[in-house]
Short mmCIF file of C-alpha atoms and ligand atoms in Angstrom, two decimals:
data_model
loop_
_atom_site.label_atom_id
_atom_site.label_comp_id
_atom_site.label_asym_id
_atom_site.label_seq_id
_atom_site.Cartn_x
_atom_site.Cartn_y
_atom_site.Cartn_z
CA MET H 1 -105.58 127.79 49.66
CA PRO H 2 -104.82 131.18 51.13
CA GLN H 3 -101.74 131.23 53.25
CA GLN H 4 -103.52 132.34 56.49
CA ILE H 5 -105.72 129.20 56.38
CA LYS H 6 -102.77 127.01 56.05
CA ARG H 7 -101.19 128.61 59.08
CA LEU H 8 -104.43 128.16 60.99
CA ILE H 9 -104.52 124.50 60.00
CA SER H 10 -101.08 123.94 61.26
CA VAL H 11 -101.90 125.62 64.59
CA PHE H 12 -104.98 123.53 64.97
CA ALA H 13 -102.91 120.48 64.02
CA ILE H 14 -100.44 121.25 66.78
CA PHE H 15 -103.22 121.74 69.32
CA ILE H 16 -104.92 118.45 68.35
CA ALA H 17 -101.67 116.57 68.52
CA LEU H 18 -100.88 118.12 71.97
CA PHE H 19 -104.27 117.18 73.21
CA LEU H 20 -103.95 113.49 72.01
CA ILE H 21 -100.51 113.22 73.73
CA MET H 22 -101.71 114.85 76.97
CA ARG H 23 -104.79 112.72 77.03
CA GLN H 24 -102.58 109.61 76.66
CA VAL H 25 -100.32 110.74 79.44
CA LEU H 26 -102.99 111.90 81.90
CA LYS H 27 -105.71 109.27 81.40
CA PRO H 28 -106.09 107.22 84.53
CA GLU H 29 -105.03 103.48 84.10
CA SER H 30 -108.36 101.83 84.19
CA PHE H 31 -110.43 104.41 82.44
CA GLY H 32 -112.62 103.01 79.82
CA GLU H 33 -112.31 99.34 80.81
CA LEU H 34 -116.02 99.30 82.00
CA GLY H 35 -117.32 102.36 80.33
CA HIS H 36 -116.82 106.13 80.57
CA TYR H 37 -115.23 106.05 84.11
CA ARG H 38 -112.30 104.63 86.07
CA ALA H 39 -112.87 100.87 86.54
CA LYS H 40 -110.59 101.00 89.66
CA ALA H 41 -112.90 103.48 91.44
CA ILE H 42 -115.13 100.54 92.48
CA GLN H 43 -112.07 98.65 93.94
CA GLU H 44 -110.83 101.79 95.63
CA ASN H 45 -114.20 102.38 97.27
CA THR H 46 -114.45 98.78 98.57
CA MET H 47 -111.07 99.23 100.22
CA LYS H 48 -112.09 102.29 102.21
CA GLU H 49 -112.20 101.88 105.96
CA LEU H 50 -115.65 101.20 107.35
CA HIS H 51 -117.02 103.17 110.31
CA TYR H 52 -120.60 102.37 110.76
CA ALA H 53 -122.04 99.01 111.73
CA GLY H 54 -125.73 99.58 111.27
CA SER H 55 -128.51 99.38 113.81
CA ASP H 56 -129.10 95.62 113.39
CA SER H 57 -125.56 94.95 114.71
CA CYS H 58 -126.22 96.84 117.89
CA ALA H 59 -129.18 94.59 118.59
CA LYS H 60 -126.88 91.73 119.59
CA CYS H 61 -125.99 93.51 122.77
CA HIS H 62 -128.38 96.30 123.23
CA GLU H 63 -131.59 94.45 122.25
CA ASP H 64 -133.63 96.18 124.98
CA ILE H 65 -132.94 99.70 123.66
CA LEU H 66 -133.59 98.68 120.03
CA LYS H 67 -136.96 97.37 121.26
CA ASP H 68 -137.67 100.45 123.20
CA LYS H 69 -136.80 102.59 120.33
CA SER H 70 -139.02 100.57 117.86
CA LEU H 71 -142.06 101.54 119.92
CA GLY H 72 -141.55 105.38 120.02
CA PHE H 73 -141.29 108.44 117.87
CA HIS H 74 -137.52 107.85 117.16
CA LYS H 75 -138.17 104.51 115.59
CA GLN H 76 -137.01 105.62 112.15
CA LEU H 77 -133.60 106.96 113.55
CA LYS H 78 -130.66 104.80 113.34
CA CYS H 79 -128.65 104.35 116.49
CA GLU H 80 -125.51 105.71 114.88
CA VAL H 81 -127.22 108.91 113.94
CA CYS H 82 -126.99 109.99 117.63
CA HIS H 83 -124.17 107.88 118.94
CA GLY H 84 -121.70 108.23 115.96
CA PRO H 85 -119.94 105.55 114.05
CA GLY H 86 -119.97 102.33 116.16
CA LEU H 87 -118.28 99.60 114.05
CA LYS H 88 -115.09 99.56 116.06
CA HIS H 89 -117.10 99.59 119.35
CA ALA H 90 -119.13 96.65 118.17
CA LEU H 91 -116.35 94.55 116.76
CA PHE H 92 -114.00 95.12 119.76
CA ILE H 93 -116.57 93.98 122.40
CA ASP H 94 -117.70 91.19 120.15
CA LYS H 95 -114.09 89.86 119.96
CA VAL H 96 -112.83 90.65 123.36
CA ASN H 97 -116.07 89.87 125.17
CA THR H 98 -115.68 92.47 127.93
CA ALA H 99 -117.57 95.42 129.49
CA GLN H 100 -114.10 97.20 129.95
CA ILE H 101 -114.06 99.35 126.80
CA PRO H 102 -111.06 101.47 126.02
CA ASP H 103 -112.00 105.22 126.14
CA SER H 104 -111.62 105.53 122.40
CA LEU H 105 -114.33 103.02 121.76
CA VAL H 106 -116.93 104.45 124.26
CA LEU H 107 -119.52 105.92 121.99
CA TYR H 108 -120.67 109.61 122.21
CA LYS H 109 -123.95 110.21 124.19
CA PRO H 110 -125.87 113.16 122.93
CA ILE H 111 -127.03 114.45 126.27
CA GLN H 112 -126.81 118.20 125.62
CA ARG H 113 -129.70 120.51 124.39
CA LYS H 114 -127.59 121.25 121.25
CA ASP H 115 -127.50 117.64 120.30
CA CYS H 116 -131.35 117.40 119.99
CA ALA H 117 -131.40 120.78 118.36
CA ILE H 118 -129.68 119.48 115.32
CA CYS H 119 -133.07 118.06 114.20
CA HIS H 120 -135.66 119.79 116.45
CA GLN H 121 -134.73 123.44 116.41
CA ILE H 122 -137.15 125.60 114.52
CA ASN H 123 -135.71 126.27 111.22
CA ALA H 124 -137.39 128.50 108.59
CA ALA H 125 -135.96 126.22 105.94
CA ARG H 126 -137.98 123.29 107.15
CA ILE H 127 -141.66 122.71 106.72
CA LYS H 128 -143.61 123.72 109.78
CA ILE H 129 -146.31 121.29 110.88
CA GLN H 130 -147.37 122.80 114.10
CA PHE H 131 -150.96 122.13 113.27
CA ASP H 132 -150.44 118.67 111.84
CA THR H 133 -150.39 116.07 114.63
CA ILE H 134 -151.19 113.11 112.41
CA ASN H 135 -148.18 113.36 109.94
CA THR H 136 -145.19 111.91 111.89
CA SER H 137 -143.07 111.68 108.82
CA MET H 138 -141.76 115.23 109.42
CA ILE H 139 -139.82 116.36 112.45
CA HIS H 140 -141.68 118.34 115.14
CA GLN H 141 -139.81 121.70 115.87
CA ILE H 142 -139.48 123.51 119.07
CA ASN H 143 -137.48 126.57 120.00
CA VAL H 144 -134.61 124.95 121.87
CA LEU H 145 -133.61 128.31 123.49
CA ASP H 146 -137.12 128.61 125.02
CA HIS H 147 -138.89 125.17 125.24
CA ASN H 148 -138.65 124.14 128.92
CA LEU H 149 -135.31 125.85 129.23
CA MET H 150 -134.85 125.88 133.01
CA ASP H 151 -136.32 125.30 136.39
CA LEU H 152 -137.86 128.76 137.21
CA ASP H 153 -137.21 128.42 140.97
CA THR H 154 -133.63 127.05 140.87
CA LYS H 155 -132.54 128.58 137.54
CA VAL H 156 -130.94 125.20 136.79
CA GLU H 157 -130.97 124.51 132.98
CA TYR H 158 -132.83 121.36 131.92
CA LYS H 159 -131.40 118.80 129.63
CA CYS H 160 -133.84 117.46 127.01
CA ILE H 161 -133.32 113.99 128.47
CA ASP H 162 -134.50 115.06 131.91
CA CYS H 163 -137.92 114.92 130.40
CA HIS H 164 -137.75 112.89 127.27
CA ASN H 165 -136.28 109.47 127.00
CA PRO H 166 -134.10 109.75 123.98
CA HIS H 167 -134.93 106.15 122.90
CA GLN H 168 -138.56 106.73 123.32
CA PRO H 169 -139.27 110.37 123.43
C1 HEC M 201 -120.75 92.77 121.20
C2 HEC M 201 -121.61 93.58 122.05
C3 HEC M 201 -121.88 95.03 121.65
C4 HEC M 201 -122.34 95.52 120.42
C5 HEC M 201 -122.52 94.79 119.15
C6 HEC M 201 -122.58 96.91 120.55
N1 HEC M 201 -122.41 97.36 121.87
FE1 HEC M 201 -122.62 99.07 122.79
N2 HEC M 201 -121.89 98.42 124.48
C7 HEC M 201 -121.51 97.13 124.84
C8 HEC M 201 -121.03 97.10 126.14
C9 HEC M 201 -120.53 95.76 126.84
C10 HEC M 201 -120.99 98.33 126.63
C11 HEC M 201 -120.62 98.91 128.03
C12 HEC M 201 -121.47 98.44 129.13
C13 HEC M 201 -122.70 99.36 129.17
O1 HEC M 201 -122.53 100.50 129.48
O2 HEC M 201 -123.76 98.91 129.02
C14 HEC M 201 -121.64 99.22 125.66
C15 HEC M 201 -121.87 100.59 125.80
C16 HEC M 201 -122.56 101.35 124.88
C17 HEC M 201 -123.02 102.74 124.98
C18 HEC M 201 -122.89 103.52 126.22
C19 HEC M 201 -121.55 104.20 126.42
C20 HEC M 201 -121.55 104.88 127.73
O3 HEC M 201 -120.95 105.98 127.85
O4 HEC M 201 -122.19 104.44 128.66
C21 HEC M 201 -123.58 103.15 123.89
C22 HEC M 201 -124.08 104.57 123.56
C23 HEC M 201 -123.51 102.03 122.88
N3 HEC M 201 -122.93 100.95 123.53
C24 HEC M 201 -124.05 102.09 121.58
C25 HEC M 201 -123.93 101.09 120.75
C26 HEC M 201 -124.27 101.18 119.35
C27 HEC M 201 -124.96 102.35 118.68
C28 HEC M 201 -124.06 99.95 118.71
C29 HEC M 201 -124.26 99.49 117.33
C30 HEC M 201 -123.43 100.23 116.26
C31 HEC M 201 -123.37 99.03 119.77
N4 HEC M 201 -123.34 99.80 120.93
C32 HEC M 201 -122.98 97.73 119.58
C33 HEC M 201 -121.60 96.13 123.93
C34 HEC M 201 -121.89 96.21 122.60
C1 HEC M 202 -132.16 110.51 119.54
C2 HEC M 202 -130.78 110.07 119.63
C3 HEC M 202 -130.51 108.60 120.03
C4 HEC M 202 -130.78 107.48 119.29
C5 HEC M 202 -131.48 107.52 117.97
C6 HEC M 202 -130.20 106.35 119.97
N1 HEC M 202 -129.76 106.87 121.22
FE1 HEC M 202 -128.88 105.70 122.63
N2 HEC M 202 -128.68 107.25 123.85
C7 HEC M 202 -129.07 108.65 123.56
C8 HEC M 202 -128.91 109.54 124.71
C9 HEC M 202 -129.30 111.06 124.76
C10 HEC M 202 -128.30 108.72 125.79
C11 HEC M 202 -127.99 109.14 127.09
C12 HEC M 202 -129.07 108.80 128.03
C13 HEC M 202 -128.83 109.19 129.47
O1 HEC M 202 -127.63 109.39 129.75
O2 HEC M 202 -129.75 109.17 130.23
C14 HEC M 202 -128.25 107.34 125.12
C15 HEC M 202 -127.86 106.21 125.88
C16 HEC M 202 -127.50 105.04 125.38
C17 HEC M 202 -126.79 103.83 126.01
C18 HEC M 202 -126.36 103.89 127.47
C19 HEC M 202 -127.15 103.16 128.42
C20 HEC M 202 -128.45 104.03 128.68
O3 HEC M 202 -129.55 103.40 128.51
O4 HEC M 202 -128.35 105.13 129.07
C21 HEC M 202 -126.85 102.87 125.05
C22 HEC M 202 -126.18 101.55 125.49
C23 HEC M 202 -127.45 103.34 123.91
N3 HEC M 202 -127.92 104.58 124.05
C24 HEC M 202 -127.70 102.56 122.76
C25 HEC M 202 -128.40 102.90 121.72
C26 HEC M 202 -128.77 102.00 120.61
C27 HEC M 202 -128.42 100.54 120.55
C28 HEC M 202 -129.61 102.75 119.71
C29 HEC M 202 -130.28 102.20 118.56
C30 HEC M 202 -131.35 101.13 118.78
C31 HEC M 202 -129.72 104.03 120.17
N4 HEC M 202 -128.92 104.11 121.46
C32 HEC M 202 -130.25 105.10 119.62
C33 HEC M 202 -129.58 109.05 122.29
C34 HEC M 202 -130.00 108.21 121.29
C1 HEC M 203 -131.54 112.73 113.63
C2 HEC M 203 -132.60 113.66 114.00
C3 HEC M 203 -133.06 113.59 115.41
C4 HEC M 203 -132.52 113.84 116.58
C5 HEC M 203 -130.94 114.09 116.76
C6 HEC M 203 -133.42 113.84 117.57
N1 HEC M 203 -134.55 113.58 117.04
FE1 HEC M 203 -136.39 113.59 118.06
N2 HEC M 203 -137.43 113.16 116.47
C7 HEC M 203 -136.82 112.90 115.10
C8 HEC M 203 -137.84 112.39 114.33
C9 HEC M 203 -137.59 112.08 112.87
C10 HEC M 203 -139.05 112.31 115.05
C11 HEC M 203 -140.40 111.76 114.59
C12 HEC M 203 -141.19 112.77 113.90
C13 HEC M 203 -141.74 113.73 114.97
O1 HEC M 203 -142.61 113.13 115.73
O2 HEC M 203 -141.34 114.93 115.10
C14 HEC M 203 -138.73 112.67 116.36
C15 HEC M 203 -139.65 112.86 117.41
C16 HEC M 203 -139.35 113.45 118.63
C17 HEC M 203 -140.32 113.71 119.69
C18 HEC M 203 -141.82 113.45 119.62
C19 HEC M 203 -142.48 114.74 118.96
C20 HEC M 203 -143.90 114.50 118.76
O3 HEC M 203 -144.33 114.27 117.73
O4 HEC M 203 -144.63 114.67 119.82
C21 HEC M 203 -139.66 114.15 120.75
C22 HEC M 203 -140.30 114.65 122.08
C23 HEC M 203 -138.22 114.15 120.41
N3 HEC M 203 -138.07 113.66 119.13
C24 HEC M 203 -137.19 114.45 121.38
C25 HEC M 203 -135.88 114.43 121.00
C26 HEC M 203 -134.81 114.62 122.01
C27 HEC M 203 -135.04 114.93 123.43
C28 HEC M 203 -133.74 114.52 121.34
C29 HEC M 203 -132.26 114.59 121.86
C30 HEC M 203 -131.87 113.50 122.73
C31 HEC M 203 -133.95 114.19 119.94
N4 HEC M 203 -135.29 114.19 119.79
C32 HEC M 203 -133.09 114.07 118.94
C33 HEC M 203 -135.48 113.31 114.72
C34 HEC M 203 -134.52 113.48 115.71
C1 HEC M 204 -139.26 120.11 131.79
C2 HEC M 204 -139.43 118.96 130.75
C3 HEC M 204 -139.05 119.11 129.40
C4 HEC M 204 -137.78 119.47 128.96
C5 HEC M 204 -136.55 119.83 129.63
C6 HEC M 204 -137.87 119.30 127.44
N1 HEC M 204 -139.14 118.98 127.04
FE1 HEC M 204 -139.82 118.73 125.15
N2 HEC M 204 -141.71 118.47 125.83
C7 HEC M 204 -142.09 118.51 127.20
C8 HEC M 204 -143.53 118.27 127.28
C9 HEC M 204 -144.37 118.21 128.60
C10 HEC M 204 -144.00 118.26 125.87
C11 HEC M 204 -145.49 118.08 125.42
C12 HEC M 204 -146.18 119.37 125.57
C13 HEC M 204 -145.68 120.42 124.67
O1 HEC M 204 -145.78 120.38 123.50
O2 HEC M 204 -145.17 121.44 125.20
C14 HEC M 204 -142.79 118.38 125.04
C15 HEC M 204 -142.87 118.41 123.71
C16 HEC M 204 -141.81 118.22 122.79
C17 HEC M 204 -141.67 118.16 121.45
C18 HEC M 204 -142.96 117.91 120.57
C19 HEC M 204 -143.51 119.30 120.14
C20 HEC M 204 -144.66 119.26 119.22
O3 HEC M 204 -144.71 120.14 118.32
O4 HEC M 204 -145.50 118.42 119.43
C21 HEC M 204 -140.51 118.08 121.06
C22 HEC M 204 -140.06 117.85 119.60
C23 HEC M 204 -139.63 118.24 122.19
N3 HEC M 204 -140.45 118.36 123.28
C24 HEC M 204 -138.19 118.18 122.16
C25 HEC M 204 -137.45 118.56 123.20
C26 HEC M 204 -136.05 119.06 123.16
C27 HEC M 204 -135.27 118.87 121.86
C28 HEC M 204 -135.69 119.38 124.35
C29 HEC M 204 -134.28 119.94 124.77
C30 HEC M 204 -133.82 121.08 123.94
C31 HEC M 204 -136.80 119.28 125.27
N4 HEC M 204 -137.83 118.84 124.52
C32 HEC M 204 -136.78 119.67 126.64
C33 HEC M 204 -141.21 118.45 128.25
C34 HEC M 204 -139.88 118.87 128.20
#
């Protein structure tokens, strides 16, 4: 065998040995137990703190709103899409049974124009369905900077919820 090949082989052998050692050292503990991933990842994920309670759990105390919402255009939206994560809010009031909620547990109310704009502002990247009044599976877009912006006499800026009920727009 030519000498240069022998040298190459030894270089490769060193690299392969290094690779095997490093693999042993760096491999996460539970890797491979259940296939080609870390088995502990499941456990770690179940241990993560929960933030969202789900709309069903809001029904216990806000049944009227849930019912209103189910009759309108916003029926597909979950409560926490607009009000933010509500698990602590729901658990606390359920446990302490009071209407006196600490400030930190009062949920956000999206009363500003920009809150509704998140979904309704015209966006070139979204499909426009101005002429399609039948298909309600896509969001109707308006120009938030223009659509009923203010009272023309008083120049007071309207909020969206001055005209639209957010739970039944
Ligand atoms: C165990 C009862 C209970 C549950 C469950 C519950 N809430 Fe409440 N919620 C209350 C009470 C009590 C108040 C304070 C009184 C009020 O303003 O109606 C309140 C107030 C609110 C407010 C108004 C805050 C404000 O500034 O006026 C919002 C928004 C709200 N809840 C949303 C939710 C959402 C969303 C859920 C589900 C994730 C939920 N709640 C689950 C009892 C509950
Ligand atoms: C499109 C966004 C949106 C969704 C979805 C939504 N809300 Fe609201 N919610 C609002 C806004 C905006 C207000 C403030 C209304 C106001 O101040 O007049 C509000 C107010 C409230 C309040 C305070 C009392 C009231 O009637 O003003 C409660 C309680 C509440 N929402 C609960 C819920 C629950 C429960 C759900 C799910 C069934 C829900 N919301 C879904 C936007 C939303
Ligand atoms: C998370 C996304 C989202 C947010 C935030 C949101 N909406 Fe909607 N909205 C929808 C969807 C989805 C529909 C149903 C499809 C449709 O009709 O455009 C809808 C429908 C509507 C409609 C009926 C449109 C029609 O078909 O005539 C009005 C009005 C409306 N929303 C007003 C509001 C207002 C006011 C706010 C702010 C308080 C708001 N929306 C916040 C998603 C959203
Ligand atoms: C002064 C009252 C008023 C205010 C304020 C207002 N709207 Fe409207 N909105 C209406 C009326 C009336 C209609 C139905 C006629 C039309 O399409 O203009 C409408 C229609 C809509 C539609 C359906 C458009 C479509 O294509 O069918 C959406 C979505 C909407 N509004 C969202 C909003 C949002 C978001 C805001 C706040 C940025 C807002 N509106 C503020 C009165 C208002």
